[in-house]
Structures are given as C-alpha cells and as structure tokens.
Amino acid sequence: MSDNEDVTRRRLYWHSRRGMWELDLLLMPFLEERYDQLTPSDQVLYRELLANEDQDLFTWLMRREWPENAELRRLVKMIVEHAETTDNSRRQAL
C-alpha cells in the first residue's frame, strides 16, 4: 500500500467511525471487508455517503427511509445487506 493509499484508508476509517454505535457496527465492517472490492466509482460514492449527517445515515441504514439519490440508495442497501449476511459473532466490540 502506498503512502497516499494509507493516508486515504486512515481518513476513511476515521470518517466511518461515527461515534454512534449502530452506525459503527454497519460502516466499520463494510469498510474493512468490502471497500477494497468496490469499483472506483462506488468507492467515491462511499466517501460521498460519509459526508452526510449522522442522523441521515442512521435513518437510511436502519431502513426507516432511503436516500433520494438512486446511487446512494444502492450503496446503502449494499451496506445493510453486508451487515445482514456477515457473521457478527466473530467481531469484537468496537
């Protein structure tokens, strides 16, 4: 991993760790386990998603509402699906 990629990864880690337990449980594992497999455009979309307010992220990731933007909606559904299909018993507390 280049220095630039390392800095980018640390920033993503910092921005994915929201301080709201529910968001951390969804975003952190997705970042760690799926981000590298995303297409470059979806990686950009993930960074754009992180620019949203915690309350909006919470509402979307708890499936109370979906983002109006179809691409963001697709990414949010990927994050939710990842959480639902991942064996969380092997994860330690964040």
mmCIF file of C-alpha atoms in Angstrom:
data_model
loop_
_atom_site.group_PDB
_atom_site.id
_atom_site.type_symbol
_atom_site.label_atom_id
_atom_site.label_comp_id
_atom_site.label_asym_id
_atom_site.label_seq_id
_atom_site.Cartn_x
_atom_site.Cartn_y
_atom_site.Cartn_z
ATOM 1 C CA MET A 1 0.000 0.000 0.000
ATOM 2 C CA SER A 2 1.440 3.372 -0.976
ATOM 3 C CA ASP A 3 1.679 6.245 1.498
ATOM 4 C CA ASN A 4 -1.181 8.020 -0.268
ATOM 5 C CA GLU A 5 -3.403 4.929 -0.068
ATOM 6 C CA ASP A 6 -2.502 4.516 3.596
ATOM 7 C CA VAL A 7 -3.489 8.112 4.363
ATOM 8 C CA THR A 8 -6.730 7.678 2.422
ATOM 9 C CA ARG A 9 -7.515 4.479 4.325
ATOM 10 C CA ARG A 10 -6.892 6.159 7.682
ATOM 11 C CA ARG A 11 -9.164 9.044 6.721
ATOM 12 C CA LEU A 12 -11.884 6.643 5.645
ATOM 13 C CA TYR A 13 -11.510 4.743 8.891
ATOM 14 C CA TRP A 14 -11.793 7.971 10.878
ATOM 15 C CA HIS A 15 -14.849 9.178 8.933
ATOM 16 C CA SER A 16 -16.527 5.757 9.085
ATOM 17 C CA ARG A 17 -16.219 5.690 12.846
ATOM 18 C CA ARG A 18 -19.128 7.948 13.665
ATOM 19 C CA GLY A 19 -19.350 7.571 17.432
ATOM 20 C CA MET A 20 -22.898 6.260 17.154
ATOM 21 C CA TRP A 21 -22.722 2.557 17.987
ATOM 22 C CA GLU A 22 -25.311 1.494 15.399
ATOM 23 C CA LEU A 23 -23.508 3.306 12.592
ATOM 24 C CA ASP A 24 -20.113 1.996 13.667
ATOM 25 C CA LEU A 25 -21.438 -1.584 13.594
ATOM 26 C CA LEU A 26 -22.537 -1.129 9.984
ATOM 27 C CA LEU A 27 -19.897 1.143 8.475
ATOM 28 C CA MET A 28 -16.697 -0.196 10.031
ATOM 29 C CA PRO A 29 -17.103 -3.840 8.951
ATOM 30 C CA PHE A 30 -18.192 -2.711 5.479
ATOM 31 C CA LEU A 31 -15.096 -0.540 5.159
ATOM 32 C CA GLU A 32 -12.797 -3.282 6.410
ATOM 33 C CA GLU A 33 -14.317 -6.171 4.475
ATOM 34 C CA ARG A 34 -15.872 -4.753 1.304
ATOM 35 C CA TYR A 35 -14.463 -1.335 0.442
ATOM 36 C CA ASP A 36 -11.447 -2.657 -1.454
ATOM 37 C CA GLN A 37 -13.695 -4.751 -3.711
ATOM 38 C CA LEU A 38 -15.897 -1.790 -4.666
ATOM 39 C CA THR A 39 -15.496 -0.249 -8.082
ATOM 40 C CA PRO A 40 -13.636 3.080 -8.109
ATOM 41 C CA SER A 41 -16.940 4.900 -8.676
ATOM 42 C CA ASP A 42 -18.528 3.103 -5.708
ATOM 43 C CA GLN A 43 -15.514 3.989 -3.567
ATOM 44 C CA VAL A 44 -16.129 7.639 -4.429
ATOM 45 C CA LEU A 45 -19.805 7.131 -3.623
ATOM 46 C CA TYR A 46 -18.886 5.672 -0.215
ATOM 47 C CA ARG A 47 -16.834 8.777 0.549
ATOM 48 C CA GLU A 48 -19.789 10.920 -0.527
ATOM 49 C CA LEU A 49 -22.076 8.895 1.735
ATOM 50 C CA LEU A 50 -19.818 9.646 4.697
ATOM 51 C CA ALA A 51 -20.272 13.373 4.084
ATOM 52 C CA ASN A 52 -23.910 13.078 5.170
ATOM 53 C CA GLU A 53 -25.155 13.867 8.659
ATOM 54 C CA ASP A 54 -25.220 11.054 11.210
ATOM 55 C CA GLN A 55 -28.980 11.362 11.608
ATOM 56 C CA ASP A 56 -29.499 10.837 7.868
ATOM 57 C CA LEU A 57 -27.105 7.879 7.851
ATOM 58 C CA PHE A 58 -28.906 6.379 10.835
ATOM 59 C CA THR A 59 -32.305 6.769 9.183
ATOM 60 C CA TRP A 60 -31.087 5.180 5.958
ATOM 61 C CA LEU A 61 -29.053 2.364 7.495
ATOM 62 C CA MET A 62 -31.889 1.441 9.861
ATOM 63 C CA ARG A 63 -34.143 1.240 6.781
ATOM 64 C CA ARG A 64 -36.580 3.842 8.048
ATOM 65 C CA GLU A 65 -36.130 5.812 4.815
ATOM 66 C CA TRP A 66 -33.917 5.531 1.747
ATOM 67 C CA PRO A 67 -31.774 8.233 0.172
ATOM 68 C CA GLU A 68 -33.463 10.028 -2.709
ATOM 69 C CA ASN A 69 -30.343 9.600 -4.845
ATOM 70 C CA ALA A 70 -30.601 6.184 -6.521
ATOM 71 C CA GLU A 71 -26.844 5.534 -6.397
ATOM 72 C CA LEU A 72 -26.636 6.354 -2.685
ATOM 73 C CA ARG A 73 -29.700 4.171 -2.114
ATOM 74 C CA ARG A 74 -27.955 1.285 -3.883
ATOM 75 C CA LEU A 75 -24.821 1.713 -1.732
ATOM 76 C CA VAL A 76 -26.834 1.952 1.499
ATOM 77 C CA LYS A 77 -28.596 -1.286 0.551
ATOM 78 C CA MET A 78 -25.188 -2.915 -0.052
ATOM 79 C CA ILE A 79 -24.051 -1.866 3.433
ATOM 80 C CA VAL A 80 -27.251 -3.144 5.040
ATOM 81 C CA GLU A 81 -27.053 -6.413 3.102
ATOM 82 C CA HIS A 82 -23.423 -6.851 4.137
ATOM 83 C CA ALA A 83 -24.394 -6.433 7.790
ATOM 84 C CA GLU A 84 -27.250 -8.910 7.471
ATOM 85 C CA THR A 85 -25.144 -11.582 5.789
ATOM 86 C CA THR A 86 -21.963 -11.262 7.868
ATOM 87 C CA ASP A 87 -21.213 -13.500 10.811
ATOM 88 C CA ASN A 88 -21.037 -10.829 13.506
ATOM 89 C CA SER A 89 -20.275 -13.333 16.265
ATOM 90 C CA ARG A 90 -16.602 -13.253 15.273
ATOM 91 C CA ARG A 91 -16.396 -9.478 15.627
ATOM 92 C CA GLN A 92 -15.198 -7.961 18.857
ATOM 93 C CA ALA A 93 -16.884 -4.908 20.325
ATOM 94 C CA LEU A 94 -15.886 -1.736 18.531
#
